[in-house]
Coordinates of C-alpha atoms in Angstrom, one line a residue:
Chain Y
X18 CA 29.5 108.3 103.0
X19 CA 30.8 106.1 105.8
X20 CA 31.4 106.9 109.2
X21 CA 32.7 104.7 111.8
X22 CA 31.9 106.6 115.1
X23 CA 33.2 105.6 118.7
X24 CA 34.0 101.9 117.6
X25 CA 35.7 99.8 119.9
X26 CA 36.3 95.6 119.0
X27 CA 37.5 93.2 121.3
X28 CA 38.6 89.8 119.9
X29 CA 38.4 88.1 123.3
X30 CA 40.3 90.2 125.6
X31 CA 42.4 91.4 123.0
X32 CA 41.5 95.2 122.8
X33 CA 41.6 95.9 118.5
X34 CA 39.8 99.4 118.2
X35 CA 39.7 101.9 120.4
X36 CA 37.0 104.1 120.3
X37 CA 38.0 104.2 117.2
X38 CA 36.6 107.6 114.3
X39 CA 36.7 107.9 110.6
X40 CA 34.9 109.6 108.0
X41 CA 35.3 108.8 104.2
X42 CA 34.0 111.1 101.8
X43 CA 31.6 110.0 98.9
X44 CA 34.3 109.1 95.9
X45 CA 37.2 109.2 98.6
X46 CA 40.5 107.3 97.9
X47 CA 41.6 106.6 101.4
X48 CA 44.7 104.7 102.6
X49 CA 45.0 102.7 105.7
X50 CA 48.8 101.9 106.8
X51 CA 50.2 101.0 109.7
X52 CA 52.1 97.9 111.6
X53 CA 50.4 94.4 111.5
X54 CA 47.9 93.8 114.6
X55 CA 47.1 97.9 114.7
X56 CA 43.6 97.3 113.5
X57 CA 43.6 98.6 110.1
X58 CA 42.0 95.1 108.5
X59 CA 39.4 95.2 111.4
X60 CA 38.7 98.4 110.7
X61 CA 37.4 97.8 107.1
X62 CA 36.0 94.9 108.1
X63 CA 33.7 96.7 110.0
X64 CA 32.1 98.6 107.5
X65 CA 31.1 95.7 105.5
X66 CA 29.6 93.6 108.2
X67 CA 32.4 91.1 108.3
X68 CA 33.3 92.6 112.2
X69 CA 30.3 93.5 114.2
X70 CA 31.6 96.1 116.4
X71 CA 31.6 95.0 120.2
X72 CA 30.7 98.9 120.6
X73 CA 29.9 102.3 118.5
X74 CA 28.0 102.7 115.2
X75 CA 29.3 102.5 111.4
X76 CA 26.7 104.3 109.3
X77 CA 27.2 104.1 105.7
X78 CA 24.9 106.5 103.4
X79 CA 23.7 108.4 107.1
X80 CA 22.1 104.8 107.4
X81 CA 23.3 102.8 110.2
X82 CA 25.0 99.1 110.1
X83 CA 23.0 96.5 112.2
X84 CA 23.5 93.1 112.7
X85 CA 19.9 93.1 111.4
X86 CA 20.1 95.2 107.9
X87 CA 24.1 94.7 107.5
X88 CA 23.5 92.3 104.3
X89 CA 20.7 94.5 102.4
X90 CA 23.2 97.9 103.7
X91 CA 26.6 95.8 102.1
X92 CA 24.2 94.7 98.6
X93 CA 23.7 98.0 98.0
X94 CA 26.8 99.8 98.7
X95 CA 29.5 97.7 99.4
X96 CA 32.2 95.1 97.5
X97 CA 35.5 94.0 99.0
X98 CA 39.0 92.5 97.5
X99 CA 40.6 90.4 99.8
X100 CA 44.1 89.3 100.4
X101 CA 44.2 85.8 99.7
X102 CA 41.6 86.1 96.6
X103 CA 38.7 84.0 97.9
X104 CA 37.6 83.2 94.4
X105 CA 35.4 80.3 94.2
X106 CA 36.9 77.1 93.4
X107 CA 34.4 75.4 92.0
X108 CA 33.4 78.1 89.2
X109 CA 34.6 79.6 86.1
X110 CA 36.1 83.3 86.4
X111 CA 33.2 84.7 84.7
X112 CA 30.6 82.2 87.4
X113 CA 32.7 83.9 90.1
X114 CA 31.4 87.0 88.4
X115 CA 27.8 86.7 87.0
X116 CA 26.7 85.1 89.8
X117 CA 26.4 88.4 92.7
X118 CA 24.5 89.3 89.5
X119 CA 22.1 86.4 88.5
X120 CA 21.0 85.5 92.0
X121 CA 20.9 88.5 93.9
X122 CA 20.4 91.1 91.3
X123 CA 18.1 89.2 89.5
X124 CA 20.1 89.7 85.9
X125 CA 19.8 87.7 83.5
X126 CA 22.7 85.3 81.7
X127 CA 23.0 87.4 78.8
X128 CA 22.9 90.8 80.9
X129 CA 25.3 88.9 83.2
X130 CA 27.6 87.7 81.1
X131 CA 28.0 91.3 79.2
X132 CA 28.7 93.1 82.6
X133 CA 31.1 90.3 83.3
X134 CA 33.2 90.8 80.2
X135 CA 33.1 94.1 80.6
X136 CA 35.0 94.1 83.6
X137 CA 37.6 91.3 82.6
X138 CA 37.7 93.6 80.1
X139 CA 38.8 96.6 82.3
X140 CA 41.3 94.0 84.1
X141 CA 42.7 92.7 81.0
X142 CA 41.2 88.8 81.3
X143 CA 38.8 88.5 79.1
X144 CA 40.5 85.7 77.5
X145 CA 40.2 83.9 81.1
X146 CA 36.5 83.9 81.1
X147 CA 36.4 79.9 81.0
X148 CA 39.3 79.6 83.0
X149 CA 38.9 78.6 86.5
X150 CA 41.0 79.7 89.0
X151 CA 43.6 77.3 89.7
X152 CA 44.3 77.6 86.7
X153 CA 45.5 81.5 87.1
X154 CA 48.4 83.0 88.6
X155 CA 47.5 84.9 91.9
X156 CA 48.0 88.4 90.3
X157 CA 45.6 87.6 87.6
X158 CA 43.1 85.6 90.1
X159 CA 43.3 88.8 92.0
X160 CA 42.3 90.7 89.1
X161 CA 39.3 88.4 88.3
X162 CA 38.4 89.3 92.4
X163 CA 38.5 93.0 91.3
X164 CA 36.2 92.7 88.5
X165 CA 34.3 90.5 90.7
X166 CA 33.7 93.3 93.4
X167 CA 33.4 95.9 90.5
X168 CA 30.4 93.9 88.6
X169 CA 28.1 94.5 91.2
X170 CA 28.7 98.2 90.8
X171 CA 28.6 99.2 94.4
X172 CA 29.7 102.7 95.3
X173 CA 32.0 101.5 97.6
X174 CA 35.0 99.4 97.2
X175 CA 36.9 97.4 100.3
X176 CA 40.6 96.4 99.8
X177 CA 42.2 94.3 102.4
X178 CA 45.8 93.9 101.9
X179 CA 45.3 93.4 98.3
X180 CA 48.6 92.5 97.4
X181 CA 50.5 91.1 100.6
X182 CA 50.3 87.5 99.2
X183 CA 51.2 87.8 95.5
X184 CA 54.4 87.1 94.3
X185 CA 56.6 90.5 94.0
X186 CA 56.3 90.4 90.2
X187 CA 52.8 90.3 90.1
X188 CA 52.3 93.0 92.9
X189 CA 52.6 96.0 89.7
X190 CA 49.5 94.3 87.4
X191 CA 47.2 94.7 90.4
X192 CA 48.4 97.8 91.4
X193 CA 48.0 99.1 88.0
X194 CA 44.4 97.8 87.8
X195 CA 43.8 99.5 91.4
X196 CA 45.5 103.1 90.0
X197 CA 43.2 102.6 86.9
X198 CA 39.8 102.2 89.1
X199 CA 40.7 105.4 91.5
X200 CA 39.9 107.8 88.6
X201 CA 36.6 106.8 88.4
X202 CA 34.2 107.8 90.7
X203 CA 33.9 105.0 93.3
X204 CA 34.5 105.4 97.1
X205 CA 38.5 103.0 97.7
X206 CA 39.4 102.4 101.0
X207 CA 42.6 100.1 100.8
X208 CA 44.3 99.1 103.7
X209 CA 48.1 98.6 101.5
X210 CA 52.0 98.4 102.6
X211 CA 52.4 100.0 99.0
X212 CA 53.6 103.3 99.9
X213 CA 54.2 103.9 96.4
X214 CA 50.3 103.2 95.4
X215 CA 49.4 105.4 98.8
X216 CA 51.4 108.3 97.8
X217 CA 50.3 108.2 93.9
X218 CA 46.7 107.6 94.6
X219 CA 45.6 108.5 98.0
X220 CA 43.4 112.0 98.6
X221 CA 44.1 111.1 102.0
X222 CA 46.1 108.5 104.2
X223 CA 45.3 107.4 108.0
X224 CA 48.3 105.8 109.7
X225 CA 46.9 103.2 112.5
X226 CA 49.0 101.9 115.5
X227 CA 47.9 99.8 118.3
X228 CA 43.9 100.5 117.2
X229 CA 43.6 103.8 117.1
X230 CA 44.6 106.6 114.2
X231 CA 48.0 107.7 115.0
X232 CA 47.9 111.1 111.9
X233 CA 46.4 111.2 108.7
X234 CA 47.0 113.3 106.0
X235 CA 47.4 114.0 102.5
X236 CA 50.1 112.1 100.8
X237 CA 52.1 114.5 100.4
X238 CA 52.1 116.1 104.2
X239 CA 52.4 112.8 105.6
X240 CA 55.5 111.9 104.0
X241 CA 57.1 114.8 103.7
X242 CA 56.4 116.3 106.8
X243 CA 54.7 113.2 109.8
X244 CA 54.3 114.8 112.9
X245 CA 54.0 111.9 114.9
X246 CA 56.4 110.0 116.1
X247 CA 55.0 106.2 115.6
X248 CA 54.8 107.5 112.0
X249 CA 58.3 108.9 111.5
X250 CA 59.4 105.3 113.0
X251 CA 56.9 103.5 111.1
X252 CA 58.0 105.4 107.8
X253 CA 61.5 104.9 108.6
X254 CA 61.2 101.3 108.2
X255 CA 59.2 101.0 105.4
X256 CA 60.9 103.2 102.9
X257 CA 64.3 102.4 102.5
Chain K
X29 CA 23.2 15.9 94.1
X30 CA 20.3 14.5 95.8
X31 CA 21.4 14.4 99.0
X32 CA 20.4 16.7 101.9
X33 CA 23.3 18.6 102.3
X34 CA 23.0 22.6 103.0
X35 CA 23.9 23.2 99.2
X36 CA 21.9 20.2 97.6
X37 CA 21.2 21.0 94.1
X38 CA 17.2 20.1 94.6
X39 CA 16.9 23.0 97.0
X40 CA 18.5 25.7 94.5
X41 CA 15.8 24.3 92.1
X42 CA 13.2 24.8 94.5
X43 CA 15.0 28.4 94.9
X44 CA 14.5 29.4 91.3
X45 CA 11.2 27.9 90.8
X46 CA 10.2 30.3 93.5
X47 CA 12.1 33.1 92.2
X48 CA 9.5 35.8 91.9
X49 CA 9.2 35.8 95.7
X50 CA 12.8 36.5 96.0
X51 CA 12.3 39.0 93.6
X52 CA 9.5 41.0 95.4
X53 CA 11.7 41.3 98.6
X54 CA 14.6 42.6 95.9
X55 CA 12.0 45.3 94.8
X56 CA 10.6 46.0 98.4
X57 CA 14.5 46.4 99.5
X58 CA 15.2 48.8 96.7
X59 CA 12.3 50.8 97.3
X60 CA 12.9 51.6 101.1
X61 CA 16.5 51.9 100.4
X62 CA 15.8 54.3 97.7
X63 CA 13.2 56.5 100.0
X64 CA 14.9 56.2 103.0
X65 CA 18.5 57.4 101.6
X66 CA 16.6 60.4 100.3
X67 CA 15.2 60.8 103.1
X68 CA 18.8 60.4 105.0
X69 CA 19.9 63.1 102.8
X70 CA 17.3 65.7 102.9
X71 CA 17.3 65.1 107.4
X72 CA 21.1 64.7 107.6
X73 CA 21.8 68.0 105.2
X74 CA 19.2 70.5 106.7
X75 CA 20.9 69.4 110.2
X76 CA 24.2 69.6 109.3
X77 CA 23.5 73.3 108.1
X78 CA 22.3 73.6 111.8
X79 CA 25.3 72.9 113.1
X80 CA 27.3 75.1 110.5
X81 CA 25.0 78.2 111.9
X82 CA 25.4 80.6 114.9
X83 CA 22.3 79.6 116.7
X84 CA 23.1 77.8 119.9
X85 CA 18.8 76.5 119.8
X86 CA 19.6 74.5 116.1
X87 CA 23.6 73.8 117.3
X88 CA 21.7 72.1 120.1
X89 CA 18.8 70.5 118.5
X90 CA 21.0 68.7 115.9
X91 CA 23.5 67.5 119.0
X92 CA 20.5 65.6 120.2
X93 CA 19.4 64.0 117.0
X94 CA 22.8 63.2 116.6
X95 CA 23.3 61.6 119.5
X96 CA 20.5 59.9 120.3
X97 CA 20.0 58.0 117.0
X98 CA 23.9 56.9 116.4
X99 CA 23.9 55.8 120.4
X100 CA 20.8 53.3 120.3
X101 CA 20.9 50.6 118.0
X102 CA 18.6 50.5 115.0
X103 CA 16.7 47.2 115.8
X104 CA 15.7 49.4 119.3
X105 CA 14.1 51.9 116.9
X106 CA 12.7 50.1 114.5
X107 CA 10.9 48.2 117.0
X108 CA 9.7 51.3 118.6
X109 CA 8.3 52.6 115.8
X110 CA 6.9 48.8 115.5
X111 CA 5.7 47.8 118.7
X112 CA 5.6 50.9 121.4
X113 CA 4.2 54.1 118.3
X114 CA 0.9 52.2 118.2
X115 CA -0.3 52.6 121.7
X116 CA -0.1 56.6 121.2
X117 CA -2.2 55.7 118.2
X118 CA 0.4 55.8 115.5
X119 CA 0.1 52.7 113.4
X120 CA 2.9 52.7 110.8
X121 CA 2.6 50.0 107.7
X122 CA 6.5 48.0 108.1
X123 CA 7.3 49.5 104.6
X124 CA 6.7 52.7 105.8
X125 CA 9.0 52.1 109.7
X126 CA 11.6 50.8 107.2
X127 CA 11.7 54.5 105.2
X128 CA 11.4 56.3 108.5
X129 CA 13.7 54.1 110.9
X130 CA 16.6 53.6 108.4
X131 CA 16.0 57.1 107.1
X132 CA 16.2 58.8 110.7
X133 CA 18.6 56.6 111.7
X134 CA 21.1 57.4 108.3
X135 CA 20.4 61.0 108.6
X136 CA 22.8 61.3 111.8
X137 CA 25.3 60.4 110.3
X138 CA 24.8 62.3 106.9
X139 CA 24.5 65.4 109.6
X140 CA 28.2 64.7 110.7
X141 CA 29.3 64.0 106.9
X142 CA 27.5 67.2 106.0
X143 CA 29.0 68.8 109.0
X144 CA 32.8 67.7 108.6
X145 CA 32.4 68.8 105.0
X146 CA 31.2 72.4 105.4
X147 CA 34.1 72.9 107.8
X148 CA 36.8 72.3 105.7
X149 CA 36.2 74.6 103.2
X150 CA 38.8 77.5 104.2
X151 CA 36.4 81.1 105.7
X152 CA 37.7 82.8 103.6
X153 CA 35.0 81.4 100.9
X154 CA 32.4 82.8 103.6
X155 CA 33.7 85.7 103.9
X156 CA 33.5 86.1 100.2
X157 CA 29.8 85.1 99.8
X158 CA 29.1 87.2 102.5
X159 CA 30.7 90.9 101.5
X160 CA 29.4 90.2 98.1
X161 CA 25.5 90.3 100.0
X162 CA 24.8 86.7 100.3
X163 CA 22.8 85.2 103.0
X164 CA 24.7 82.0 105.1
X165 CA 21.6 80.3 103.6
X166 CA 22.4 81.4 100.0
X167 CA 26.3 81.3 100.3
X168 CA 25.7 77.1 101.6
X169 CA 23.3 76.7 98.5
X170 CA 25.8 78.2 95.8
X171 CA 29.1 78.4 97.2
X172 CA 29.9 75.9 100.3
X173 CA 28.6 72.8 99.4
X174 CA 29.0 72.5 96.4
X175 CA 32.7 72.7 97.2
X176 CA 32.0 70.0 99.9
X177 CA 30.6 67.3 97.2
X178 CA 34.8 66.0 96.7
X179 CA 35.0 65.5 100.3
X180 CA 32.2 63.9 101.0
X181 CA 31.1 61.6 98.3
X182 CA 33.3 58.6 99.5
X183 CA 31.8 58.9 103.2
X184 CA 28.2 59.4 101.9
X185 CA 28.8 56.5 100.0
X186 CA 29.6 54.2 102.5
X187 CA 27.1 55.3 103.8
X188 CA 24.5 54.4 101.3
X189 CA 25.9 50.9 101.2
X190 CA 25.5 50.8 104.6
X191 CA 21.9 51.8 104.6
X192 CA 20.9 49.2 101.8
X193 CA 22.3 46.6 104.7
X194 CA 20.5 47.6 106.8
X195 CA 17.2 47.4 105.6
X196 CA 17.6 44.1 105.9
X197 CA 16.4 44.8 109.4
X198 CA 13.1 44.7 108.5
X199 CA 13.2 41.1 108.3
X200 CA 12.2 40.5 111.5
X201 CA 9.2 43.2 111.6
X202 CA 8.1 41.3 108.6
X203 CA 9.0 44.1 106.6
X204 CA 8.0 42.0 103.1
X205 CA 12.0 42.9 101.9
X206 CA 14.9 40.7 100.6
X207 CA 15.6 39.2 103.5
X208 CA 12.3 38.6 105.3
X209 CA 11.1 36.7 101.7
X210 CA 14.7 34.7 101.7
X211 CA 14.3 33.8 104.8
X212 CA 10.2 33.1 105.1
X213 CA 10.5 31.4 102.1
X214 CA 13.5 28.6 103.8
X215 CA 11.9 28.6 107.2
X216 CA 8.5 28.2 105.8
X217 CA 9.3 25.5 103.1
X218 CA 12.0 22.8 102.4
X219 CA 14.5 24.0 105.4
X220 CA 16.7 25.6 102.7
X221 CA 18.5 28.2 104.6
X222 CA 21.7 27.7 102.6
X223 CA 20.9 28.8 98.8
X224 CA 18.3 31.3 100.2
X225 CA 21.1 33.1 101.9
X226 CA 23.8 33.0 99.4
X227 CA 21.1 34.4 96.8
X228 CA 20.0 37.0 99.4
X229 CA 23.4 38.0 99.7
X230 CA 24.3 37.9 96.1
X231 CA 21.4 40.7 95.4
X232 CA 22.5 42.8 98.4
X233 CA 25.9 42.8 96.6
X234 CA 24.9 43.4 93.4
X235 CA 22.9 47.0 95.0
X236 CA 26.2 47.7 96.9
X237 CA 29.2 47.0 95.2
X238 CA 28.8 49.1 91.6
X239 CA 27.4 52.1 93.9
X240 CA 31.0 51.8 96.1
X241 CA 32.7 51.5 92.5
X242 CA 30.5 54.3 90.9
X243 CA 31.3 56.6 93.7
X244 CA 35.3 56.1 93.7
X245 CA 35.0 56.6 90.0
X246 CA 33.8 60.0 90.6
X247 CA 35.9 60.9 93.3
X248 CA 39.0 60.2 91.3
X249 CA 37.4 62.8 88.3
X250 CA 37.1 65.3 90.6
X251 CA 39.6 64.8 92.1
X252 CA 42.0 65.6 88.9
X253 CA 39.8 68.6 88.4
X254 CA 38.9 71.6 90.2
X255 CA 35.6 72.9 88.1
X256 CA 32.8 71.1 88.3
X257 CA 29.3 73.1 88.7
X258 CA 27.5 71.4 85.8
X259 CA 28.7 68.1 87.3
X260 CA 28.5 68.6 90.4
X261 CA 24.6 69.7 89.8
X262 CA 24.3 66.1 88.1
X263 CA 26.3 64.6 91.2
X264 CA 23.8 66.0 93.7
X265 CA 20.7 64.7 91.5
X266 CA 22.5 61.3 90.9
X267 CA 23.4 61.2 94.4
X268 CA 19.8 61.8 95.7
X269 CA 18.5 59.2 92.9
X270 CA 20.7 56.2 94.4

């Protein structure tokens, strides 16, 4: 379903990815960890169009990502959650949801609004509808960005460090919302320090160090049993 | 009372009994005014979304505009338009130099107000836009500028006080406005420079000061207050309408 194939970024001459591979399966939960500056948030933001590699392919579907077709590919398949929100301001929760919907699905208000309530529903806020989002804590705005990226009801869903800037309390209610979403059917890439979420959700995890895929594994062999030694090290600072 | 003073009360009779001339130039000022902001607005936003692109061609082209038209001075312009346009065969009526000159001229710096704006809105609102499938284009239209309305509504508003001032360069293109008729009508008549000014400027005031006052009003509402898309729909209209 997506395939990121000999992908190398440069942010300057800061080398990110190096020829960099990975495959996710269609209805994969996959888990990026790893150190901050290995990659892992380039890495996703490749397959959305956010990076443009400076080299290699990212196909998603067998079709190929273009600077070209990159916004048709990422209407079609692709939402993302990102770490600092990035609701809109300006709008109520359920405008930052209906309006992916009105303007480029072509819905209309009342089809809109019923998808839109639906999914605060699945998040638990449909009593923010009319809120707007200074008005919300940050786990809940994050929770309005997941139904946000749900409404559009891509096959694919992008987190980026979902909860690195909440408060700690407020890290389980999106967590819980994430652990709901992975038994449905959607594709979840989530790039996460939540060992916790990556151990009871993950079909698979991919450590990352210095921008390139250090082991990957099922939860339970890469805990248990890490072969590398970046990953032991890694590990042996995280969990405590 | 009757004496010849800059003030004498005779000449302010003579000023009221000719009212309706004063009045004309009132109308002709509003009217260019009126055009020319909108056309300051439509010029200065569609370049200012030019320089918030990634092509260097439109980056480039707005630089230029920029440039050239807040480096020159307006009078150099307007008689341009006035005096060196007709020998390439363009012969523009003065009402129609004052919508183009003061327009052109305005929209430079409505392209840096539009400019500043759209860059302080943090990426990450971009970003956003963009993995949900938005064009740039769309994600401006929707998503940036509304958000950029708070931030620049006092400068735009200076702005627009600023460009009912200076329409008043028509005046000497005989541009039929406020000031040319206040003026014409002292120079041509009774000498009475004094009440003709003061009444000039009283009507200039009048345009400018409720539309400084209006605008701060607004600023301070949005200010307390983060939602604002049916408002800031009516902004944009009433903005454009000024």
């Amino acid at each position: 379903m997506i395939k990121l194939v000999d992908v190398d970024k440069y942010f300057g001459s800061l080398h990110v990815l190096k020829n960099y591979n990975l495959t996710v399966g269609e209805g994969e939960k996959l888990v990026i960890i790893g150190p901050s500056g290995s990659g892992k948030s380039t890495a996703i933001r490749c397959i959305n169009g956010l990076e443009e590699p400076t080299s290699g392919h990212v196909y998603i579907n067998n079709e190929e990502l273009t600077h070209k077709n990159h916004i048709e590919l990422v209407r079609r398949h692709c939402s993302m959650v990102f770490q600092q929100f990035n609701l809109y301001p300006h709008m109520s929760v359920l405008r930052n949801i209906t309006l992916a919907l009105t303007k480029l699905q072509k819905k209309t208000k009342a089809e809109a609004d019923e998808i839109a309530y639906t999914y605060l529903d699945l998040v638990g806020l449909r009593e923010k509808a009319d809120s707007y989002p200074a008005m919300l804590s940050g786990g809940q705005q994050q929770r309005v960005a997941i139904a946000r990226a749900l409404a559009t009801q891509r096959k694919i869903l992008l987190f980026d460090e979902p909860t690195s800037a909440l408060d700690p309390e407020m890290v389980q209610e999106v967590l819980d919302v994430m652990i709901k979403l992975s038994e449905q059917s959607i594709t979840m890439v989530v790039v996460t320090h939540e060992m916790g979420f990556a151990r009871q959700v993950a079909d698979r995890i991919v450590f990352m160090d210095d921008g390139v895929i250090v082991e990957e594994g099922t939860p339970d062999a890469f805990f248990s049993n890490p072969t590398n030694e970046r990953t032991r090290l890694f590990l042996s600072k995280i969990l405590r | 009372m009757t004496g010849n003073g800059p003030f004498a009360w005779w000449r302010w009779q003579r000023l009221f009994s000719d009212f309706s001339l004063i009045l004309g130039g009132f109308g002709r000022t509003l009217l260019v005014a009126a055009l020319a902001l909108l056309l300051a607005l439509v010029l200065g936003t569609i370049l200012g979304l030019f320089s918030a692109s990634h092509s260097k061609i439109l980056h480039a082209i707005t630089r230029i505009y920029v440039e050239i038209f807040q480096n020159t001075p307006l009078v150099i312009q307007i008689f341009f338009y006035y005096n060196a346009l007709p020998y390439a065969g363009v012969v523009l009526s003065s009402f129609m130099i004052g919508i183009l000159g003061v327009g052109v001229y305005h929209g430079a710096y409505v392209a840096e107000v539009i400019r500043a704006g759209i860059g302080s809105i943090p990426g990450g609102q971009m970003e956003a836009a963009r993995s949900q499938g938005f064009t740039n284009f769309q994600a401006m239209v929707y998503i940036i500028l509304p958000q950029t309305i708070k931030i620049i509504l006092p400068p735009l508003t200076n702005l627009a006080v600023n460009l009912i001032k200076n329409t008043s360069i028509l005046a000497i293109i005989a541009g039929g406005d406020l000031m040319y008729h206040a003026n014409s009508w002292a120079s041509n008549g009774t000498l009475s420079y004094g009440p003709a000014y003061v009444v000039a400027g009283v009507l200039y005031f009048i345009l400018c000061f409720p539309l400084a006052v209006w605008a701060r009003r607004y600023e301070n509402k949005l200010k307390n207050r983060e939602f604002v898309t049916a408002e800031t729909v009516e902004l944009i209209s009433e903005v454009i309408e000024c």
